[in-house]
Tab-separated table of C-alpha atoms and ligand atoms in Angstrom:
chain	number	residue	atom	x	y	z
Z	1	MET	CA	-29.008	-45.692	33.752
Z	2	THR	CA	-26.719	-42.884	32.224
Z	3	PRO	CA	-27.206	-39.963	34.821
Z	4	PHE	CA	-30.073	-37.126	33.692
Z	5	GLU	CA	-31.319	-33.449	34.358
Z	6	LEU	CA	-34.645	-34.345	35.342
Z	7	MET	CA	-36.481	-30.405	34.707
Z	8	GLU	CA	-39.587	-29.860	36.443
Z	9	PRO	CA	-41.159	-26.672	34.890
Z	10	GLN	CA	-44.665	-24.787	36.121
Z	11	THR	CA	-45.601	-23.295	32.763
Z	12	LEU	CA	-46.605	-24.903	29.339
Z	13	GLN	CA	-44.082	-21.742	28.028
Z	14	GLU	CA	-41.396	-22.877	30.517
Z	15	ALA	CA	-41.390	-26.352	29.494
Z	16	VAL	CA	-40.895	-25.564	26.480
Z	17	GLY	CA	-38.112	-23.426	26.887
Z	18	LEU	CA	-36.426	-25.986	28.324
Z	19	LEU	CA	-36.740	-27.867	25.144
Z	20	ASP	CA	-33.360	-27.997	22.509
Z	21	PRO	CA	-34.315	-27.850	19.205
Z	22	ASP	CA	-31.175	-29.053	17.946
Z	23	ASP	CA	-30.647	-32.237	20.758
Z	24	ALA	CA	-32.825	-35.273	20.552
Z	25	SER	CA	-31.551	-36.354	24.047
Z	26	VAL	CA	-33.816	-33.526	25.474
Z	27	ARG	CA	-37.446	-34.647	25.780
Z	28	PRO	CA	-40.903	-33.870	27.583
Z	29	VAL	CA	-41.926	-36.769	29.264
Z	30	ALA	CA	-45.902	-36.738	30.475
Z	31	GLY	CA	-47.088	-39.969	32.120
Z	32	GLY	CA	-43.678	-41.322	31.272
Z	33	THR	CA	-45.381	-44.846	30.283
Z	34	ALA	CA	-43.744	-45.479	27.134
Z	35	LEU	CA	-40.299	-43.232	27.433
Z	36	MET	CA	-39.619	-44.517	30.524
Z	37	LEU	CA	-39.370	-48.608	28.557
Z	38	MET	CA	-37.521	-46.791	26.148
Z	39	MET	CA	-34.987	-45.901	28.362
Z	40	LYS	CA	-35.401	-49.230	29.939
Z	41	ALA	CA	-34.556	-50.864	27.254
Z	42	GLY	CA	-31.683	-49.034	26.273
Z	43	VAL	CA	-32.918	-47.367	23.285
Z	44	PHE	CA	-33.101	-43.786	24.395
Z	45	ALA	CA	-30.609	-42.266	26.815
Z	46	PRO	CA	-31.950	-38.774	27.412
Z	47	THR	CA	-29.464	-35.863	28.429
Z	48	ARG	CA	-32.504	-34.160	30.570
Z	49	LEU	CA	-35.805	-34.682	30.784
Z	50	VAL	CA	-38.539	-32.113	30.958
Z	51	SER	CA	-41.252	-33.133	32.692
Z	52	LEU	CA	-44.857	-32.314	32.521
Z	53	GLN	CA	-46.141	-33.197	35.641
Z	54	HIS	CA	-46.913	-29.680	36.865
Z	55	ILE	CA	-48.197	-28.232	33.741
Z	56	GLY	CA	-50.836	-30.417	34.585
Z	57	ALA	CA	-53.760	-28.715	36.234
Z	58	GLN	CA	-54.105	-26.180	33.831
Z	59	HIS	CA	-54.050	-28.782	30.875
Z	60	SER	CA	-55.933	-31.656	32.131
Z	61	GLU	CA	-59.108	-30.091	31.328
Z	62	ILE	CA	-62.175	-31.724	29.530
Z	63	GLY	CA	-65.102	-30.475	27.972
Z	64	VAL	CA	-67.818	-30.721	25.142
Z	65	SER	CA	-69.194	-27.943	24.225
Z	66	GLY	CA	-73.124	-26.567	24.218
Z	67	ALA	CA	-72.514	-27.412	20.365
Z	68	GLY	CA	-70.838	-30.749	20.720
Z	69	GLU	CA	-67.302	-29.889	20.644
Z	70	LEU	CA	-64.808	-32.379	22.782
Z	71	ARG	CA	-61.455	-30.113	24.076
Z	72	ILE	CA	-59.109	-32.277	26.217
Z	73	GLY	CA	-55.766	-30.587	27.252
Z	74	ALA	CA	-52.845	-32.371	26.437
Z	75	MET	CA	-52.027	-33.555	30.296
Z	76	ALA	CA	-55.763	-35.278	31.128
Z	77	THR	CA	-54.740	-39.014	31.716
Z	78	LEU	CA	-56.333	-41.350	29.382
Z	79	SER	CA	-58.160	-43.205	33.046
Z	80	ALA	CA	-59.678	-39.058	33.084
Z	81	LEU	CA	-60.859	-39.201	29.542
Z	82	GLU	CA	-62.380	-42.687	30.276
Z	83	ARG	CA	-64.394	-41.793	33.370
Z	84	ASN	CA	-65.863	-38.027	31.517
Z	85	THR	CA	-69.775	-38.959	31.102
Z	86	LYS	CA	-69.810	-35.232	29.356
Z	87	ALA	CA	-66.912	-36.886	26.785
Z	88	ALA	CA	-68.503	-40.022	26.532
Z	89	GLU	CA	-71.885	-39.246	25.918
Z	90	ALA	CA	-70.772	-37.083	22.940
Z	91	PHE	CA	-68.483	-39.537	21.860
Z	92	PRO	CA	-69.421	-43.182	22.594
Z	93	VAL	CA	-67.171	-44.388	20.226
Z	94	ILE	CA	-64.022	-42.768	22.112
Z	95	ALA	CA	-65.595	-44.764	25.709
Z	96	ARG	CA	-65.864	-48.250	23.811
Z	97	MET	CA	-61.973	-48.355	23.019
Z	98	LEU	CA	-60.507	-46.792	25.967
Z	99	PRO	CA	-61.037	-49.770	28.479
Z	100	ARG	CA	-59.866	-51.784	25.543
Z	101	LEU	CA	-56.259	-50.040	25.574
Z	102	SER	CA	-53.901	-51.502	27.729
Z	103	ASN	CA	-54.805	-51.993	31.314
Z	104	VAL	CA	-56.082	-49.622	33.805
Z	105	ARG	CA	-52.653	-49.379	35.669
Z	106	VAL	CA	-51.178	-47.592	32.360
Z	107	ARG	CA	-54.469	-45.508	31.356
Z	108	ASN	CA	-54.487	-44.064	35.007
Z	109	VAL	CA	-50.803	-42.689	33.922
Z	110	ALA	CA	-50.305	-41.933	30.176
Z	111	CYS	CA	-51.651	-38.638	29.087
Z	112	VAL	CA	-53.241	-37.737	25.760
Z	113	GLY	CA	-50.746	-35.523	24.267
Z	114	GLY	CA	-48.149	-38.927	24.868
Z	115	ALA	CA	-50.083	-41.400	23.500
Z	116	LEU	CA	-50.651	-38.852	20.123
Z	117	ALA	CA	-46.914	-37.653	20.231
Z	118	HIS	CA	-45.238	-41.369	20.826
Z	119	GLY	CA	-45.908	-41.789	17.170
Z	120	ASP	CA	-46.836	-45.415	17.140
Z	121	PRO	CA	-48.977	-46.966	14.925
Z	122	HIS	CA	-50.476	-49.273	17.303
Z	123	MET	CA	-51.649	-47.032	19.751
Z	124	ASP	CA	-55.480	-47.020	19.649
Z	125	LEU	CA	-56.109	-42.760	20.267
Z	126	PRO	CA	-54.756	-41.502	17.113
Z	127	PRO	CA	-56.781	-43.594	14.379
Z	128	VAL	CA	-60.022	-42.785	16.308
Z	129	LEU	CA	-59.477	-39.236	16.571
Z	130	ALA	CA	-57.813	-39.643	12.679
Z	131	ALA	CA	-60.956	-40.262	11.724
Z	132	LEU	CA	-63.129	-37.940	13.618
Z	133	GLY	CA	-61.523	-35.382	12.161
Z	134	ALA	CA	-59.551	-34.008	15.144
Z	135	LYS	CA	-57.038	-31.715	15.811
Z	136	VAL	CA	-54.132	-31.014	17.893
Z	137	SER	CA	-52.840	-27.287	19.201
Z	138	ILE	CA	-49.225	-27.446	19.550
Z	139	VAL	CA	-47.013	-24.886	20.867
Z	140	GLY	CA	-43.958	-23.787	20.003
Z	141	PRO	CA	-41.377	-21.112	21.447
Z	142	LYS	CA	-43.282	-17.786	18.983
Z	143	GLU	CA	-45.874	-19.579	17.971
Z	144	SER	CA	-48.805	-21.812	17.756
Z	145	ARG	CA	-50.212	-23.790	15.133
Z	146	ASP	CA	-53.360	-26.255	14.502
Z	147	VAL	CA	-52.544	-30.002	13.497
Z	148	ALA	CA	-54.860	-32.519	12.111
Z	149	VAL	CA	-54.867	-35.900	13.813
Z	150	ASP	CA	-54.199	-37.456	10.347
Z	151	GLU	CA	-51.506	-34.903	9.113
Z	152	LEU	CA	-49.792	-35.465	12.625
Z	153	TYR	CA	-47.698	-38.278	11.074
Z	154	THR	CA	-44.715	-38.537	8.987
Z	155	GLY	CA	-43.412	-41.971	9.647
Z	156	TYR	CA	-42.811	-44.835	12.172
Z	157	TYR	CA	-42.410	-42.809	15.621
Z	158	GLU	CA	-41.977	-39.889	13.960
Z	159	THR	CA	-44.267	-36.345	13.726
Z	160	VAL	CA	-44.895	-33.114	12.824
Z	161	VAL	CA	-44.001	-31.909	16.456
Z	162	GLY	CA	-40.556	-29.978	16.631
Z	163	ARG	CA	-38.194	-30.997	19.392
Z	164	ASN	CA	-39.037	-27.802	20.675
Z	165	GLU	CA	-43.310	-27.792	20.838
Z	166	LEU	CA	-45.763	-29.371	22.893
Z	167	ILE	CA	-49.159	-30.603	21.937
Z	168	ALA	CA	-51.439	-28.411	24.392
Z	169	ASP	CA	-54.840	-29.843	23.627
Z	170	VAL	CA	-56.886	-31.874	21.107
Z	171	ILE	CA	-60.002	-30.843	19.732
Z	172	VAL	CA	-62.817	-32.864	18.815
Z	173	PRO	CA	-65.675	-31.894	16.148
Z	174	ALA	CA	-69.226	-31.963	17.224
Z	175	MET	CA	-70.867	-36.212	15.964
Z	176	GLN	CA	-73.758	-34.099	15.104
Z	177	SER	CA	-75.473	-36.853	13.137
Z	178	ARG	CA	-72.218	-38.749	12.078
Z	179	LYS	CA	-71.854	-42.477	13.416
Z	180	ALA	CA	-67.990	-43.974	14.130
Z	181	ALA	CA	-67.018	-47.195	15.001
Z	182	TYR	CA	-62.831	-48.481	16.079
Z	183	LEU	CA	-62.042	-51.922	15.046
Z	184	LYS	CA	-59.086	-53.271	17.415
Z	185	ILE	CA	-58.261	-56.686	16.164
Z	186	THR	CA	-55.823	-58.277	18.198
Z	187	ALA	CA	-54.152	-61.815	17.641
Z	188	ARG	CA	-53.667	-62.087	21.907
Z	189	SER	CA	-55.769	-60.880	24.704
Z	190	ALA	CA	-58.545	-57.815	24.253
Z	191	ASP	CA	-56.573	-55.248	25.254
Z	192	ASP	CA	-53.172	-56.018	23.559
Z	193	TRP	CA	-51.143	-53.685	21.138
Z	194	PRO	CA	-53.648	-54.730	18.156
Z	195	ALA	CA	-52.252	-56.324	15.073
Z	196	LEU	CA	-54.620	-53.735	12.998
Z	197	GLY	CA	-56.947	-51.677	14.277
Z	198	VAL	CA	-59.740	-49.567	11.137
Z	199	ALA	CA	-61.617	-46.779	12.428
Z	200	VAL	CA	-64.505	-44.695	10.265
Z	201	ALA	CA	-66.969	-42.140	10.783
Z	202	LEU	CA	-69.633	-41.579	8.588
Z	203	HIS	CA	-73.009	-39.867	8.242
Z	204	ALA	CA	-75.603	-42.648	7.147
Z	205	ASP	CA	-78.088	-40.546	4.274
Z	206	GLY	CA	-80.968	-43.379	4.682
Z	207	ASN	CA	-78.974	-46.298	2.516
Z	208	THR	CA	-76.491	-44.028	0.880
Z	209	LEU	CA	-72.970	-42.993	2.975
Z	210	ARG	CA	-71.431	-39.483	2.879
Z	211	ASP	CA	-68.142	-37.971	4.284
Z	212	VAL	CA	-66.607	-41.490	4.680
Z	213	ARG	CA	-63.235	-41.384	7.047
Z	214	LEU	CA	-61.469	-44.487	7.136
Z	215	VAL	CA	-58.254	-44.620	8.877
Z	216	ALA	CA	-55.462	-48.223	9.393
Z	217	SER	CA	-53.649	-48.122	12.004
Z	218	ALA	CA	-51.283	-50.766	13.538
Z	219	ALA	CA	-51.011	-52.647	9.762
Z	220	THR	CA	-48.979	-49.845	8.298
Z	221	ALA	CA	-46.313	-47.508	9.651
Z	222	MET	CA	-48.092	-44.848	10.716
Z	223	VAL	CA	-51.947	-43.979	11.147
Z	224	MET	CA	-53.162	-43.572	7.875
Z	225	ARG	CA	-56.156	-42.320	5.993
Z	226	LEU	CA	-57.674	-44.451	3.370
Z	227	THR	CA	-58.503	-41.952	1.069
Z	228	GLU	CA	-59.305	-44.921	-1.850
Z	229	ALA	CA	-61.474	-47.095	-0.280
Z	230	GLU	CA	-62.798	-44.300	1.128
Z	231	LYS	CA	-63.480	-43.237	-2.423
Z	232	ILE	CA	-65.291	-46.538	-3.193
Z	233	LEU	CA	-67.599	-46.216	0.374
Z	234	ASN	CA	-68.915	-41.975	-0.495
Z	235	GLY	CA	-71.862	-41.525	-1.891
Z	236	ALA	CA	-72.513	-45.883	-1.925
Z	237	SER	CA	-74.937	-48.005	-0.069
Z	238	ALA	CA	-72.809	-50.791	2.462
Z	239	ASP	CA	-74.334	-54.019	0.728
Z	240	ASP	CA	-71.887	-57.019	0.508
Z	241	ALA	CA	-70.029	-55.931	-2.743
Z	242	THR	CA	-69.574	-52.610	-2.218
Z	243	LEU	CA	-67.875	-52.991	1.335
Z	244	LYS	CA	-65.775	-55.981	-0.570
Z	245	ARG	CA	-64.695	-53.659	-2.543
Z	246	ALA	CA	-63.812	-50.787	-0.212
Z	247	GLY	CA	-61.904	-53.359	1.413
Z	248	ASP	CA	-59.620	-54.523	-1.573
Z	249	ALA	CA	-58.884	-50.908	-2.036
Z	250	ALA	CA	-57.862	-50.532	0.885
Z	251	VAL	CA	-55.429	-53.523	0.780
Z	252	ALA	CA	-54.247	-52.260	-2.456
Z	253	GLU	CA	-53.174	-48.886	-0.802
Z	254	ALA	CA	-52.111	-49.080	2.554
Z	255	PRO	CA	-48.100	-50.595	2.904
Z	256	ILE	CA	-48.715	-52.985	5.130
Z	257	ILE	CA	-46.067	-53.935	7.922
Z	258	GLY	CA	-45.434	-57.339	9.541
Z	259	ASP	CA	-44.977	-57.410	13.127
Z	260	ILE	CA	-44.891	-59.919	15.994
Z	261	ARG	CA	-49.146	-59.438	16.067
Z	262	GLY	CA	-49.220	-60.945	12.777
Z	263	SER	CA	-47.498	-61.257	9.407
Z	264	VAL	CA	-47.714	-58.777	6.009
Z	265	ALA	CA	-49.993	-61.456	4.428
Z	266	TYR	CA	-52.206	-62.197	7.435
Z	267	LYS	CA	-52.599	-58.434	7.711
Z	268	ARG	CA	-53.508	-57.627	4.870
Z	269	GLU	CA	-56.920	-60.287	5.385
Z	270	LEU	CA	-57.455	-58.711	8.705
Z	271	LEU	CA	-57.500	-55.186	6.579
Z	272	ARG	CA	-59.428	-56.727	3.868
Z	273	VAL	CA	-62.497	-58.030	5.607
Z	274	GLY	CA	-62.170	-55.225	9.235
Z	275	VAL	CA	-63.026	-52.165	6.668
Z	276	GLY	CA	-66.701	-54.048	6.132
Z	277	ARG	CA	-66.662	-54.686	9.689
Z	278	ALA	CA	-66.008	-51.107	10.926
Z	279	VAL	CA	-67.958	-49.747	8.739
Z	280	ARG	CA	-71.429	-52.114	9.421
Z	281	GLN	CA	-70.494	-51.726	13.612
Z	282	ALA	CA	-70.324	-48.006	12.686
Z	283	LEU	CA	-73.581	-47.920	10.961
Z	284	SER	CA	-74.933	-50.200	13.531
Z	285	SER	CA	-73.869	-47.664	16.490
Z	286	ARG	CA	-76.613	-45.488	18.267
Z	287	PRO	CA	-76.714	-41.796	17.539
Z	288	THR	CA	-75.682	-39.341	19.768
Z	289	HIS	CA	-78.186	-36.963	19.004
J	301	LIG	C1	-48.100	-52.470	28.991
J	301	LIG	C2	-48.779	-51.276	28.055
J	301	LIG	C3	-48.500	-51.584	27.134
J	301	LIG	C4	-49.560	-51.008	26.398
J	301	LIG	N1	-50.891	-51.123	25.183
J	301	LIG	C5	-51.168	-50.117	24.438
J	301	LIG	C6	-52.297	-50.530	23.865
J	301	LIG	O1	-52.905	-51.903	24.004
J	301	LIG	N2	-52.740	-49.378	22.717
J	301	LIG	C7	-51.971	-48.382	23.138
J	301	LIG	O2	-52.773	-47.283	22.468
J	301	LIG	N3	-51.624	-48.307	23.916
J	301	LIG	C8	-50.803	-48.637	24.239
J	301	LIG	N4	-50.034	-48.216	25.731
J	301	LIG	C9	-49.419	-47.488	24.764
J	301	LIG	C10	-49.603	-46.363	25.719
J	301	LIG	O3	-50.615	-45.709	25.686
J	301	LIG	C11	-48.533	-45.291	26.030
J	301	LIG	O4	-47.479	-45.763	26.898
J	301	LIG	C12	-49.245	-44.140	26.468
J	301	LIG	O5	-50.129	-43.187	25.759
J	301	LIG	C13	-48.163	-42.903	26.428
J	301	LIG	O6	-48.169	-41.543	27.147
J	301	LIG	P1	-47.412	-40.688	27.866
J	301	LIG	O7	-48.498	-40.169	28.775
J	301	LIG	O8	-46.808	-42.320	28.764
J	301	LIG	O9	-46.232	-40.752	27.133
J	301	LIG	P2	-44.535	-40.673	27.757
J	301	LIG	O10	-44.345	-41.772	27.884
J	301	LIG	O11	-44.657	-39.550	28.437
J	301	LIG	O12	-43.742	-39.857	26.657
J	301	LIG	C14	-44.451	-40.712	25.156
J	301	LIG	C15	-43.816	-39.851	23.877
J	301	LIG	O13	-44.846	-38.618	23.702
J	301	LIG	C16	-44.010	-37.181	24.069
J	301	LIG	N5	-45.161	-36.214	24.803
J	301	LIG	C17	-45.327	-36.709	25.846
J	301	LIG	N6	-46.493	-35.679	26.151
J	301	LIG	C18	-46.221	-34.835	24.774
J	301	LIG	C19	-46.745	-34.126	24.948
J	301	LIG	N7	-47.586	-33.015	24.857
J	301	LIG	N8	-46.507	-32.614	23.481
J	301	LIG	C20	-45.020	-33.384	23.109
J	301	LIG	N9	-44.576	-34.811	22.366
J	301	LIG	C21	-44.741	-35.397	24.090
J	301	LIG	C22	-42.354	-37.894	24.583
J	301	LIG	O14	-41.602	-36.678	24.933
J	301	LIG	C23	-42.238	-39.363	24.067
J	301	LIG	O15	-41.897	-38.748	22.997
J	301	LIG	C24	-49.499	-49.658	26.391
J	301	LIG	C25	-48.164	-49.452	27.610
J	301	LIG	C26	-47.843	-50.321	28.285
J	301	LIG	C27	-46.418	-49.210	29.234
């Protein structure tokens, strides 16, 4: 491994100041579970890593407000989120997803900020947060800005987070009467990387679906909203014909990519049936209020 500089700042602002907007070989490192694998594989050779471990104490809190909004510090580990009973009660879809995200050794180390910033379209947390309408707070040298999770990704491993910016927090709006589900379809073990992820959040007004947010991952180059399928679902009832039309619309609008967990043709069929299954799962989930 080529030698590199390891910086260990004590504050978020100090960490931001150690990043370099013009040098892609200078990177923040949170849990390191993704970055270290890239370094070992020789696809990333840093000149400087800025460790976020010492700023963890100030940026790893997880809290649910009285109004039901969830706020997660970017340095909270995935295990801490999984074990947080208030978050699990308010957002059961997150609590159901986490135990199938890799294994406990990875979840004990990997951080929420790293899981969002990495930009690998196979990751499980981003589609769920995108469907829930979450946003991240991004801190730069001069100012901070909020970006919706469904607008965070611009391509395969590409995000809008600048080289000298850090994700500081994630804010998830209250579930209120919404229902949500995440369908993780794996080709091997249940906790493997998904061949397809479909996340959905919606209101059920009697038999009528409203405010549907439908998100695909793993079968697409980046986490993406399926807006044409959403249009079919909004205002409709979740009968077989509607769910089939929504599945067909999703396949028509989503640019599907193949990988070792499934060909393009296979993933197309997964998505076609996955949309309806995710909506049905959401409808059968228990309300949180
Ligand atoms: C064996 C294995 C199996 C896995 N299986 C799954 C799976 O099934 N599903 C799944 O979702 N994930 C899976 N993962 C991935 C795991 O979730 C990620 O590796 C992890 O979420 C990354 O978090 P980290 O804190 O370790 O990030 P790091 O490795 O520290 O960083 C990842 C990237 O994010 C950047 N970064 C980190 N923190 C910030 C921040 N606050 N602001 C801006 N940029 C930041 C880094 O510069 C780097 O580019 C697996 C990982 C392993 C090792």
